[in-house]
PDB file of C-alpha atoms in Angstrom:
ATOM      1  CA  ARG A   1       0.017  -0.056  -0.005  1.00 77.00           C
ATOM      2  CA  PHE A   2       2.828   2.361   0.727  1.00 87.00           C
ATOM      3  CA  LEU A   3       4.128   2.104  -2.883  1.00 91.00           C
ATOM      4  CA  ARG A   4       1.069   2.483  -4.420  1.00 90.00           C
ATOM      5  CA  ALA A   5       0.510   5.657  -2.403  1.00 91.00           C
ATOM      6  CA  ASP A   6       4.050   6.863  -3.056  1.00 93.00           C
ATOM      7  CA  LEU A   7       3.804   6.142  -6.993  1.00 94.00           C
ATOM      8  CA  THR A   8       0.394   7.862  -6.770  1.00 94.00           C
ATOM      9  CA  THR A   9       1.912  11.134  -5.308  1.00 94.00           C
ATOM     10  CA  LYS A  10       4.788  10.856  -7.738  1.00 95.00           C
ATOM     11  CA  ILE A  11       2.260  10.715 -10.741  1.00 95.00           C
ATOM     12  CA  CYS A  12       0.522  13.576  -9.388  1.00 95.00           C
ATOM     13  CA  THR A  13       3.534  15.614  -9.152  1.00 95.00           C
ATOM     14  CA  ILE A  14       4.694  14.892 -12.779  1.00 96.00           C
ATOM     15  CA  ALA A  15       1.431  15.392 -14.476  1.00 95.00           C
ATOM     16  CA  GLU A  16       1.058  18.840 -12.684  1.00 93.00           C
ATOM     17  CA  ARG A  17       4.739  19.770 -13.880  1.00 95.00           C
ATOM     18  CA  TYR A  18       4.455  18.600 -17.073  1.00 96.00           C
ATOM     19  CA  ALA A  19       0.947  18.926 -18.399  1.00 93.00           C
ATOM     20  CA  PRO A  20       0.941  19.836 -21.904  1.00 93.00           C
ATOM     21  CA  ASN A  21      -2.413  21.861 -21.492  1.00 92.00           C
ATOM     22  CA  ASN A  22      -4.971  22.179 -18.933  1.00 92.00           C
ATOM     23  CA  ALA A  23      -7.581  19.682 -20.602  1.00 93.00           C
ATOM     24  CA  TRP A  24      -4.824  17.077 -20.628  1.00 95.00           C
ATOM     25  CA  TYR A  25      -4.335  17.522 -16.780  1.00 96.00           C
ATOM     26  CA  VAL A  26      -7.948  17.321 -16.109  1.00 96.00           C
ATOM     27  CA  ARG A  27      -8.295  14.063 -18.053  1.00 96.00           C
ATOM     28  CA  THR A  28      -5.100  12.443 -16.627  1.00 96.00           C
ATOM     29  CA  ILE A  29      -5.981  13.251 -13.003  1.00 96.00           C
ATOM     30  CA  THR A  30      -9.509  12.031 -13.382  1.00 95.00           C
ATOM     31  CA  GLU A  31      -8.087   8.861 -14.580  1.00 95.00           C
ATOM     32  CA  LEU A  32      -5.741   8.645 -11.782  1.00 95.00           C
ATOM     33  CA  PHE A  33      -8.880   9.207  -9.535  1.00 94.00           C
ATOM     34  CA  LYS A  34     -10.372   6.169 -11.070  1.00 92.00           C
ATOM     35  CA  ILE A  35      -7.464   3.951 -10.880  1.00 92.00           C
ATOM     36  CA  ALA A  36      -5.786   4.849  -7.470  1.00 92.00           C
ATOM     37  CA  GLY A  37      -8.761   5.955  -5.930  1.00 87.00           C
ATOM     38  CA  ASP A  38      -8.667   7.302  -2.172  1.00 86.00           C
ATOM     39  CA  LEU A  39      -4.688   7.106  -2.584  1.00 92.00           C
ATOM     40  CA  VAL A  40      -4.841  10.403  -4.199  1.00 93.00           C
ATOM     41  CA  ASP A  41      -4.322  13.245  -1.796  1.00 92.00           C
ATOM     42  CA  ASP A  42      -7.421  15.448  -1.228  1.00 92.00           C
ATOM     43  CA  GLY A  43      -5.142  18.555  -2.237  1.00 94.00           C
ATOM     44  CA  VAL A  44      -5.012  17.143  -5.659  1.00 95.00           C
ATOM     45  CA  ALA A  45      -8.616  17.258  -5.930  1.00 95.00           C
ATOM     46  CA  THR A  46      -8.638  20.895  -4.707  1.00 95.00           C
ATOM     47  CA  ASN A  47      -5.931  21.892  -7.224  1.00 94.00           C
ATOM     48  CA  LEU A  48      -8.014  20.278  -9.803  1.00 95.00           C
ATOM     49  CA  MET A  49     -11.235  22.200  -8.874  1.00 96.00           C
ATOM     50  CA  SER A  50      -9.303  25.435  -8.535  1.00 94.00           C
ATOM     51  CA  LEU A  51      -7.892  25.023 -12.137  1.00 94.00           C
ATOM     52  CA  ILE A  52     -11.303  24.402 -13.497  1.00 95.00           C
ATOM     53  CA  ALA A  53     -12.903  27.378 -11.612  1.00 93.00           C
ATOM     54  CA  GLU A  54     -10.121  29.825 -12.129  1.00 89.00           C
ATOM     55  CA  GLY A  55      -9.203  28.643 -15.895  1.00 80.00           C
ATOM     56  CA  THR A  56      -5.847  29.760 -17.210  1.00 70.00           C
ATOM     57  CA  GLY A  57      -5.282  32.453 -14.455  1.00 61.00           C
ATOM     58  CA  ASN A  58      -3.749  34.934 -17.339  1.00 63.00           C
ATOM     59  CA  GLU A  59      -5.766  38.074 -17.740  1.00 62.00           C
ATOM     60  CA  GLU A  60      -4.714  38.017 -21.552  1.00 62.00           C
ATOM     61  CA  ASP A  61      -6.424  34.814 -22.050  1.00 61.00           C
ATOM     62  CA  ASP A  62     -10.122  35.003 -23.090  1.00 73.00           C
ATOM     63  CA  GLU A  63     -13.023  33.752 -21.207  1.00 82.00           C
ATOM     64  CA  GLU A  64     -13.797  31.450 -23.938  1.00 84.00           C
ATOM     65  CA  ALA A  65     -10.880  29.359 -23.401  1.00 86.00           C
ATOM     66  CA  ASP A  66     -11.824  28.814 -19.722  1.00 89.00           C
ATOM     67  CA  MET A  67     -15.318  27.913 -20.800  1.00 91.00           C
ATOM     68  CA  VAL A  68     -14.121  25.389 -23.140  1.00 91.00           C
ATOM     69  CA  LEU A  69     -12.043  23.657 -20.424  1.00 93.00           C
ATOM     70  CA  ARG A  70     -15.123  23.757 -18.087  1.00 94.00           C
ATOM     71  CA  LYS A  71     -17.291  22.213 -20.674  1.00 95.00           C
ATOM     72  CA  GLN A  72     -14.681  19.467 -21.370  1.00 95.00           C
ATOM     73  CA  ALA A  73     -14.741  18.847 -17.606  1.00 96.00           C
ATOM     74  CA  VAL A  74     -18.407  18.385 -17.469  1.00 96.00           C
ATOM     75  CA  GLU A  75     -18.528  16.241 -20.519  1.00 96.00           C
ATOM     76  CA  LEU A  76     -16.046  13.970 -19.123  1.00 95.00           C
ATOM     77  CA  TYR A  77     -17.809  13.688 -15.590  1.00 95.00           C
ATOM     78  CA  VAL A  78     -21.198  13.503 -17.111  1.00 94.00           C
ATOM     79  CA  CYS A  79     -19.963  10.325 -18.921  1.00 92.00           C
ATOM     80  CA  LEU A  80     -18.651   8.877 -15.585  1.00 91.00           C
ATOM     81  CA  LEU A  81     -22.004   9.135 -14.276  1.00 88.00           C
ATOM     82  CA  GLY A  82     -22.727   5.761 -15.966  1.00 83.00           C
ATOM     83  CA  SER A  83     -20.447   4.151 -13.831  1.00 75.00           C
ATOM     84  CA  PRO A  84     -21.359   2.111 -10.898  1.00 74.00           C
ATOM     85  CA  PRO A  85     -21.244   4.405  -7.750  1.00 67.00           C
ATOM     86  CA  ASN A  86     -19.678   1.684  -5.716  1.00 72.00           C
ATOM     87  CA  ARG A  87     -16.835   1.616  -8.073  1.00 80.00           C
ATOM     88  CA  MET A  88     -15.870   5.264  -7.818  1.00 87.00           C
ATOM     89  CA  SER A  89     -13.716   6.647  -5.040  1.00 90.00           C
ATOM     90  CA  ARG A  90     -14.794   9.386  -2.527  1.00 91.00           C
ATOM     91  CA  VAL A  91     -12.474  11.710  -4.115  1.00 94.00           C
ATOM     92  CA  LEU A  92     -13.757  11.145  -7.650  1.00 93.00           C
ATOM     93  CA  VAL A  93     -17.238  11.399  -6.445  1.00 92.00           C
ATOM     94  CA  GLU A  94     -16.549  14.600  -4.556  1.00 94.00           C
ATOM     95  CA  THR A  95     -15.009  16.248  -7.776  1.00 95.00           C
ATOM     96  CA  LEU A  96     -17.674  14.947 -10.215  1.00 95.00           C
ATOM     97  CA  ALA A  97     -20.282  16.374  -7.987  1.00 95.00           C
ATOM     98  CA  TRP A  98     -18.496  19.909  -7.671  1.00 97.00           C
ATOM     99  CA  VAL A  99     -17.889  20.084 -11.212  1.00 97.00           C
ATOM    100  CA  ILE A 100     -21.351  19.105 -12.306  1.00 96.00           C
ATOM    101  CA  GLY A 101     -22.993  21.298  -9.492  1.00 96.00           C
ATOM    102  CA  GLU A 102     -20.995  24.331 -10.642  1.00 96.00           C
ATOM    103  CA  TYR A 103     -20.818  23.854 -14.498  1.00 96.00           C
ATOM    104  CA  GLY A 104     -23.600  21.407 -15.275  1.00 94.00           C
ATOM    105  CA  TYR A 105     -25.497  23.982 -17.437  1.00 94.00           C
ATOM    106  CA  LEU A 106     -22.529  23.748 -19.853  1.00 92.00           C
ATOM    107  CA  SER A 107     -23.463  20.073 -20.773  1.00 88.00           C
ATOM    108  CA  SER A 108     -24.844  19.624 -24.307  1.00 79.00           C
TER     109      SER A 108
END
């Protein structure tokens, strides 16, 4: 269990540091939530939700790019709703609920 937790932490760090774009990071961390479950630190979920909420954080970037990221996140999490809930980790359920609760209106 210690090795899995350590590896999960390292994957989170590498994904955050070397993410080619925000959409990739959202998909990758969500996949890690599915695979590693509650071994993922709660801070990773908090950072993911902050990224989705705040977008790029650059004032030069337009709001449209941030809305595209939010819409992609909503669509990703809506697709996960078909999964059996007992197979989802707590951190995934909490993140899913927050994203859909905040940005569910963007779903097509």
